[in-house]
């Protein structure tokens, strides 16, 4: 069932994530539209991103405006990306099917692994040192022979497998500059992009509450109960 996000919920989400680290905000965004009871922290990253894209479509539509600088000529470019282009092909629609396990044979080791999750990213956030190794280790569910210290070469083989195991976990855009024809790829962090939009929306909403509360003596609840279209009218009347 589709869940629409009210402005109240959006403000609550913004407040909850305001001082949080990016991996925590990514989970908040996904949880806003996840089926109730789902633990988004344990979803593979591509499924987490699918939920964030669901939220993006319901809250702000399917066209994602991105601004980037061309590395060839330095020109600032505005690119519009459709949310559908950012989804992994053949992605499972319903999250919560449980972790899909893979098996890797390398250097005489048999490794059972799962995809990276938001919980993994949260766990290493702010850590220094062997973050990559820690992340890879977290994906190992079991190994034979049982050895807690898997060699780097095995973990590197695992890293290659993970990309195929969770296609679409990373979002990479192929761009071509219309000015100099330079072609390049750029990573897009869907969650951080969406969070910036939530932040901008929340701040604008709070400003509207402030302006209307001052003009008419309305409470925050009074203002949010008025539809956005009517609010614009009252704002115009109050400030005009
Ligand atoms: Zn260029």
mmCIF file of N, CA, C and O in Angstrom, residues 10-67:
data_model
loop_
_atom_site.group_PDB
_atom_site.id
_atom_site.type_symbol
_atom_site.label_atom_id
_atom_site.label_comp_id
_atom_site.label_asym_id
_atom_site.label_seq_id
_atom_site.Cartn_x
_atom_site.Cartn_y
_atom_site.Cartn_z
ATOM 1 N N UNK A 10 6.837 15.037 7.239
ATOM 2 C CA UNK A 10 8.071 15.535 6.635
ATOM 3 C C UNK A 10 8.850 16.395 7.638
ATOM 4 O O UNK A 10 10.065 16.268 7.780
ATOM 5 N N UNK A 11 8.117 17.253 8.353
ATOM 6 C CA UNK A 11 8.780 18.088 9.368
ATOM 7 C C UNK A 11 9.369 17.230 10.487
ATOM 8 O O UNK A 11 10.481 17.484 10.943
ATOM 9 N N UNK A 12 8.613 16.220 10.907
ATOM 10 C CA UNK A 12 9.114 15.322 11.959
ATOM 11 C C UNK A 12 10.392 14.616 11.512
ATOM 12 O O UNK A 12 11.346 14.484 12.268
ATOM 13 N N UNK A 13 10.376 14.161 10.241
ATOM 14 C CA UNK A 13 11.530 13.452 9.710
ATOM 15 C C UNK A 13 12.745 14.378 9.662
ATOM 16 O O UNK A 13 13.857 13.995 10.040
ATOM 17 N N UNK A 14 12.505 15.591 9.216
ATOM 18 C CA UNK A 14 13.596 16.562 9.131
ATOM 19 C C UNK A 14 14.178 16.835 10.519
ATOM 20 O O UNK A 14 15.386 16.863 10.713
ATOM 21 N N UNK A 15 13.282 17.009 11.494
ATOM 22 C CA UNK A 15 13.733 17.294 12.853
ATOM 23 C C UNK A 15 14.543 16.117 13.413
ATOM 24 O O UNK A 15 15.578 16.312 14.040
ATOM 25 N N UNK A 16 14.045 14.899 13.126
ATOM 26 C CA UNK A 16 14.729 13.705 13.645
ATOM 27 C C UNK A 16 16.107 13.537 13.004
ATOM 28 O O UNK A 16 17.054 13.075 13.648
ATOM 29 N N UNK A 17 16.238 13.921 11.741
ATOM 30 C CA UNK A 17 17.496 13.682 11.050
ATOM 31 C C UNK A 17 18.425 14.874 11.010
ATOM 32 O O UNK A 17 19.554 14.769 10.527
ATOM 33 N N UNK A 18 17.943 16.001 11.533
ATOM 34 C CA UNK A 18 18.667 17.265 11.402
ATOM 35 C C UNK A 18 20.122 17.180 11.832
ATOM 36 O O UNK A 18 21.015 17.667 11.152
ATOM 37 N N UNK A 19 20.363 16.560 12.977
ATOM 38 C CA UNK A 19 21.733 16.491 13.487
ATOM 39 C C UNK A 19 22.355 15.111 13.300
ATOM 40 O O UNK A 19 23.350 14.783 13.928
ATOM 41 N N UNK A 20 21.732 14.304 12.457
ATOM 42 C CA UNK A 20 22.224 12.937 12.262
ATOM 43 C C UNK A 20 23.266 12.882 11.144
ATOM 44 O O UNK A 20 23.319 13.758 10.289
ATOM 45 N N UNK A 21 24.041 11.809 11.165
ATOM 46 C CA UNK A 21 25.030 11.566 10.110
ATOM 47 C C UNK A 21 24.299 11.070 8.858
ATOM 48 O O UNK A 21 23.201 10.521 8.953
ATOM 49 N N UNK A 22 24.910 11.285 7.676
ATOM 50 C CA UNK A 22 24.254 10.855 6.434
ATOM 51 C C UNK A 22 23.733 9.416 6.423
ATOM 52 O O UNK A 22 22.607 9.194 5.956
ATOM 53 N N UNK A 23 24.464 8.422 6.940
ATOM 54 C CA UNK A 23 23.905 7.055 6.884
ATOM 55 C C UNK A 23 22.622 6.921 7.714
ATOM 56 O O UNK A 23 21.733 6.145 7.362
ATOM 57 N N UNK A 24 22.523 7.679 8.798
ATOM 58 C CA UNK A 24 21.315 7.627 9.627
ATOM 59 C C UNK A 24 20.153 8.321 8.912
ATOM 60 O O UNK A 24 19.012 7.873 8.967
ATOM 61 N N UNK A 25 20.469 9.421 8.220
ATOM 62 C CA UNK A 25 19.421 10.129 7.469
ATOM 63 C C UNK A 25 18.903 9.261 6.332
ATOM 64 O O UNK A 25 17.710 9.258 6.031
ATOM 65 N N UNK A 26 19.807 8.511 5.706
ATOM 66 C CA UNK A 26 19.404 7.619 4.610
ATOM 67 C C UNK A 26 18.378 6.600 5.106
ATOM 68 O O UNK A 26 17.418 6.274 4.407
ATOM 69 N N UNK A 27 18.564 6.129 6.341
ATOM 70 C CA UNK A 27 17.630 5.155 6.912
ATOM 71 C C UNK A 27 16.297 5.810 7.258
ATOM 72 O O UNK A 27 15.236 5.229 7.045
ATOM 73 N N UNK A 28 16.360 7.028 7.780
ATOM 74 C CA UNK A 28 15.121 7.757 8.114
ATOM 75 C C UNK A 28 14.252 7.941 6.874
ATOM 76 O O UNK A 28 13.039 7.768 6.914
ATOM 77 N N UNK A 29 14.893 8.321 5.774
ATOM 78 C CA UNK A 29 14.160 8.558 4.521
ATOM 79 C C UNK A 29 13.469 7.277 4.057
ATOM 80 O O UNK A 29 12.294 7.278 3.713
ATOM 81 N N UNK A 30 14.208 6.172 4.075
ATOM 82 C CA UNK A 30 13.646 4.905 3.599
ATOM 83 C C UNK A 30 12.527 4.437 4.526
ATOM 84 O O UNK A 30 11.495 3.928 4.074
ATOM 85 N N UNK A 31 12.729 4.633 5.833
ATOM 86 C CA UNK A 31 11.741 4.154 6.807
ATOM 87 C C UNK A 31 10.411 4.886 6.655
ATOM 88 O O UNK A 31 9.361 4.342 6.989
ATOM 89 N N UNK A 32 10.459 6.112 6.127
ATOM 90 C CA UNK A 32 9.235 6.910 5.994
ATOM 91 C C UNK A 32 8.218 6.254 5.064
ATOM 92 O O UNK A 32 7.024 6.479 5.199
ATOM 93 N N UNK A 33 8.689 5.458 4.125
ATOM 94 C CA UNK A 33 7.770 4.826 3.168
ATOM 95 C C UNK A 33 7.825 3.299 3.213
ATOM 96 O O UNK A 33 7.142 2.627 2.447
ATOM 97 N N UNK A 34 8.646 2.745 4.105
ATOM 98 C CA UNK A 34 8.766 1.283 4.185
ATOM 99 C C UNK A 34 7.491 0.698 4.789
ATOM 100 O O UNK A 34 6.814 1.370 5.562
ATOM 101 N N UNK A 35 7.161 -0.546 4.442
ATOM 102 C CA UNK A 35 6.015 -1.191 5.081
ATOM 103 C C UNK A 35 6.223 -1.209 6.588
ATOM 104 O O UNK A 35 7.366 -1.362 7.048
ATOM 105 N N UNK A 36 5.144 -1.029 7.340
ATOM 106 C CA UNK A 36 5.314 -0.946 8.792
ATOM 107 C C UNK A 36 5.890 -2.266 9.304
ATOM 108 O O UNK A 36 5.514 -3.348 8.859
ATOM 109 N N UNK A 37 6.829 -2.146 10.212
ATOM 110 C CA UNK A 37 7.463 -3.333 10.773
ATOM 111 C C UNK A 37 8.743 -3.721 10.061
ATOM 112 O O UNK A 37 9.514 -4.509 10.582
ATOM 113 N N UNK A 38 8.984 -3.157 8.864
ATOM 114 C CA UNK A 38 10.201 -3.502 8.128
ATOM 115 C C UNK A 38 11.407 -2.842 8.791
ATOM 116 O O UNK A 38 11.328 -1.705 9.242
ATOM 117 N N UNK A 39 12.503 -3.569 8.872
ATOM 118 C CA UNK A 39 13.736 -3.008 9.424
ATOM 119 C C UNK A 39 14.608 -2.567 8.263
ATOM 120 O O UNK A 39 15.322 -3.380 7.674
ATOM 121 N N UNK A 40 14.523 -1.292 7.927
ATOM 122 C CA UNK A 40 15.221 -0.824 6.729
ATOM 123 C C UNK A 40 16.737 -0.922 6.866
ATOM 124 O O UNK A 40 17.438 -1.053 5.871
ATOM 125 N N UNK A 41 17.241 -0.874 8.087
ATOM 126 C CA UNK A 41 18.691 -0.911 8.291
ATOM 127 C C UNK A 41 19.309 -2.196 7.755
ATOM 128 O O UNK A 41 20.485 -2.237 7.428
ATOM 129 N N UNK A 42 18.520 -3.252 7.677
ATOM 130 C CA UNK A 42 19.060 -4.545 7.242
ATOM 131 C C UNK A 42 18.784 -4.849 5.776
ATOM 132 O O UNK A 42 19.050 -5.953 5.306
ATOM 133 N N UNK A 43 18.233 -3.873 5.044
ATOM 134 C CA UNK A 43 17.993 -4.088 3.616
ATOM 135 C C UNK A 43 19.276 -3.877 2.826
ATOM 136 O O UNK A 43 20.102 -3.034 3.190
ATOM 137 N N UNK A 44 19.466 -4.621 1.722
ATOM 138 C CA UNK A 44 20.594 -4.327 0.839
ATOM 139 C C UNK A 44 20.488 -2.875 0.352
ATOM 140 O O UNK A 44 19.373 -2.331 0.255
ATOM 141 N N UNK A 45 21.633 -2.265 0.042
ATOM 142 C CA UNK A 45 21.641 -0.835 -0.296
ATOM 143 C C UNK A 45 20.740 -0.487 -1.480
ATOM 144 O O UNK A 45 20.129 0.573 -1.504
ATOM 145 N N UNK A 46 20.640 -1.386 -2.467
ATOM 146 C CA UNK A 46 19.800 -1.082 -3.629
ATOM 147 C C UNK A 46 18.319 -1.015 -3.226
ATOM 148 O O UNK A 46 17.566 -0.202 -3.754
ATOM 149 N N UNK A 47 17.916 -1.853 -2.284
ATOM 150 C CA UNK A 47 16.523 -1.806 -1.824
ATOM 151 C C UNK A 47 16.266 -0.566 -0.988
ATOM 152 O O UNK A 47 15.188 0.028 -1.036
ATOM 153 N N UNK A 48 17.281 -0.192 -0.233
ATOM 154 C CA UNK A 48 17.184 1.040 0.552
ATOM 155 C C UNK A 48 16.992 2.225 -0.397
ATOM 156 O O UNK A 48 16.153 3.102 -0.186
ATOM 157 N N UNK A 49 17.779 2.215 -1.455
ATOM 158 C CA UNK A 49 17.684 3.312 -2.427
ATOM 159 C C UNK A 49 16.322 3.299 -3.126
ATOM 160 O O UNK A 49 15.754 4.370 -3.394
ATOM 161 N N UNK A 50 15.783 2.117 -3.395
ATOM 162 C CA UNK A 50 14.465 2.033 -4.041
ATOM 163 C C UNK A 50 13.399 2.703 -3.172
ATOM 164 O O UNK A 50 12.518 3.398 -3.679
ATOM 165 N N UNK A 51 13.510 2.519 -1.853
ATOM 166 C CA UNK A 51 12.549 3.156 -0.943
ATOM 167 C C UNK A 51 12.732 4.672 -0.948
ATOM 168 O O UNK A 51 11.760 5.429 -0.929
ATOM 169 N N UNK A 52 13.987 5.098 -0.979
ATOM 170 C CA UNK A 52 14.242 6.541 -1.028
ATOM 171 C C UNK A 52 13.679 7.139 -2.315
ATOM 172 O O UNK A 52 13.142 8.252 -2.314
ATOM 173 N N UNK A 53 13.787 6.400 -3.401
ATOM 174 C CA UNK A 53 13.221 6.886 -4.667
ATOM 175 C C UNK A 53 11.695 6.913 -4.607
ATOM 176 O O UNK A 53 11.058 7.808 -5.167
ATOM 177 N N UNK A 54 11.099 5.927 -3.925
ATOM 178 C CA UNK A 54 9.641 5.947 -3.720
ATOM 179 C C UNK A 54 9.237 7.234 -3.002
ATOM 180 O O UNK A 54 8.289 7.915 -3.399
ATOM 181 N N UNK A 55 9.969 7.529 -1.943
ATOM 182 C CA UNK A 55 9.665 8.738 -1.166
ATOM 183 C C UNK A 55 9.838 9.986 -2.025
ATOM 184 O O UNK A 55 9.011 10.904 -1.990
ATOM 185 N N UNK A 56 10.906 9.993 -2.829
ATOM 186 C CA UNK A 56 11.166 11.138 -3.693
ATOM 187 C C UNK A 56 10.002 11.366 -4.652
ATOM 188 O O UNK A 56 9.536 12.489 -4.851
ATOM 189 N N UNK A 57 9.527 10.268 -5.253
ATOM 190 C CA UNK A 57 8.436 10.386 -6.234
ATOM 191 C C UNK A 57 7.154 10.872 -5.575
ATOM 192 O O UNK A 57 6.435 11.703 -6.123
ATOM 193 N N UNK A 58 6.863 10.355 -4.381
ATOM 194 C CA UNK A 58 5.614 10.747 -3.721
ATOM 195 C C UNK A 58 5.665 12.163 -3.196
ATOM 196 O O UNK A 58 4.655 12.853 -3.151
ATOM 197 N N UNK A 59 6.839 12.599 -2.782
ATOM 198 C CA UNK A 59 6.928 13.924 -2.158
ATOM 199 C C UNK A 59 7.233 15.030 -3.152
ATOM 200 O O UNK A 59 6.676 16.114 -3.061
ATOM 201 N N UNK A 60 8.132 14.759 -4.093
ATOM 202 C CA UNK A 60 8.598 15.841 -4.967
ATOM 203 C C UNK A 60 8.537 15.495 -6.447
ATOM 204 O O UNK A 60 9.040 16.249 -7.278
ATOM 205 N N UNK A 61 7.981 14.350 -6.822
ATOM 206 C CA UNK A 61 7.850 14.009 -8.242
ATOM 207 C C UNK A 61 8.987 13.157 -8.775
ATOM 208 O O UNK A 61 9.883 12.745 -8.034
ATOM 209 N N UNK A 62 8.950 12.896 -10.089
ATOM 210 C CA UNK A 62 9.869 11.925 -10.692
ATOM 211 C C UNK A 62 11.073 12.569 -11.381
ATOM 212 O O UNK A 62 11.946 11.867 -11.860
ATOM 213 N N UNK A 63 11.107 13.896 -11.445
ATOM 214 C CA UNK A 63 12.223 14.565 -12.113
ATOM 215 C C UNK A 63 13.184 15.132 -11.065
ATOM 216 O O UNK A 63 12.797 15.937 -10.225
ATOM 217 N N UNK A 64 14.416 14.664 -11.136
ATOM 218 C CA UNK A 64 15.423 15.047 -10.152
ATOM 219 C C UNK A 64 16.392 16.054 -10.782
ATOM 220 O O UNK A 64 17.185 15.685 -11.635
ATOM 221 N N UNK A 65 16.334 17.309 -10.395
ATOM 222 C CA UNK A 65 17.289 18.261 -10.960
ATOM 223 C C UNK A 65 18.647 18.139 -10.267
ATOM 224 O O UNK A 65 18.713 18.105 -9.050
ATOM 225 N N UNK A 66 19.701 18.016 -11.053
ATOM 226 C CA UNK A 66 21.051 17.925 -10.487
ATOM 227 C C UNK A 66 21.906 19.033 -11.088
ATOM 228 O O UNK A 66 21.776 19.342 -12.265
ATOM 229 N N UNK A 67 22.786 19.567 -10.286
ATOM 230 C CA UNK A 67 23.713 20.579 -10.782
ATOM 231 C C UNK A 67 25.127 20.040 -10.598
ATOM 232 O O UNK A 67 25.462 19.527 -9.542
#
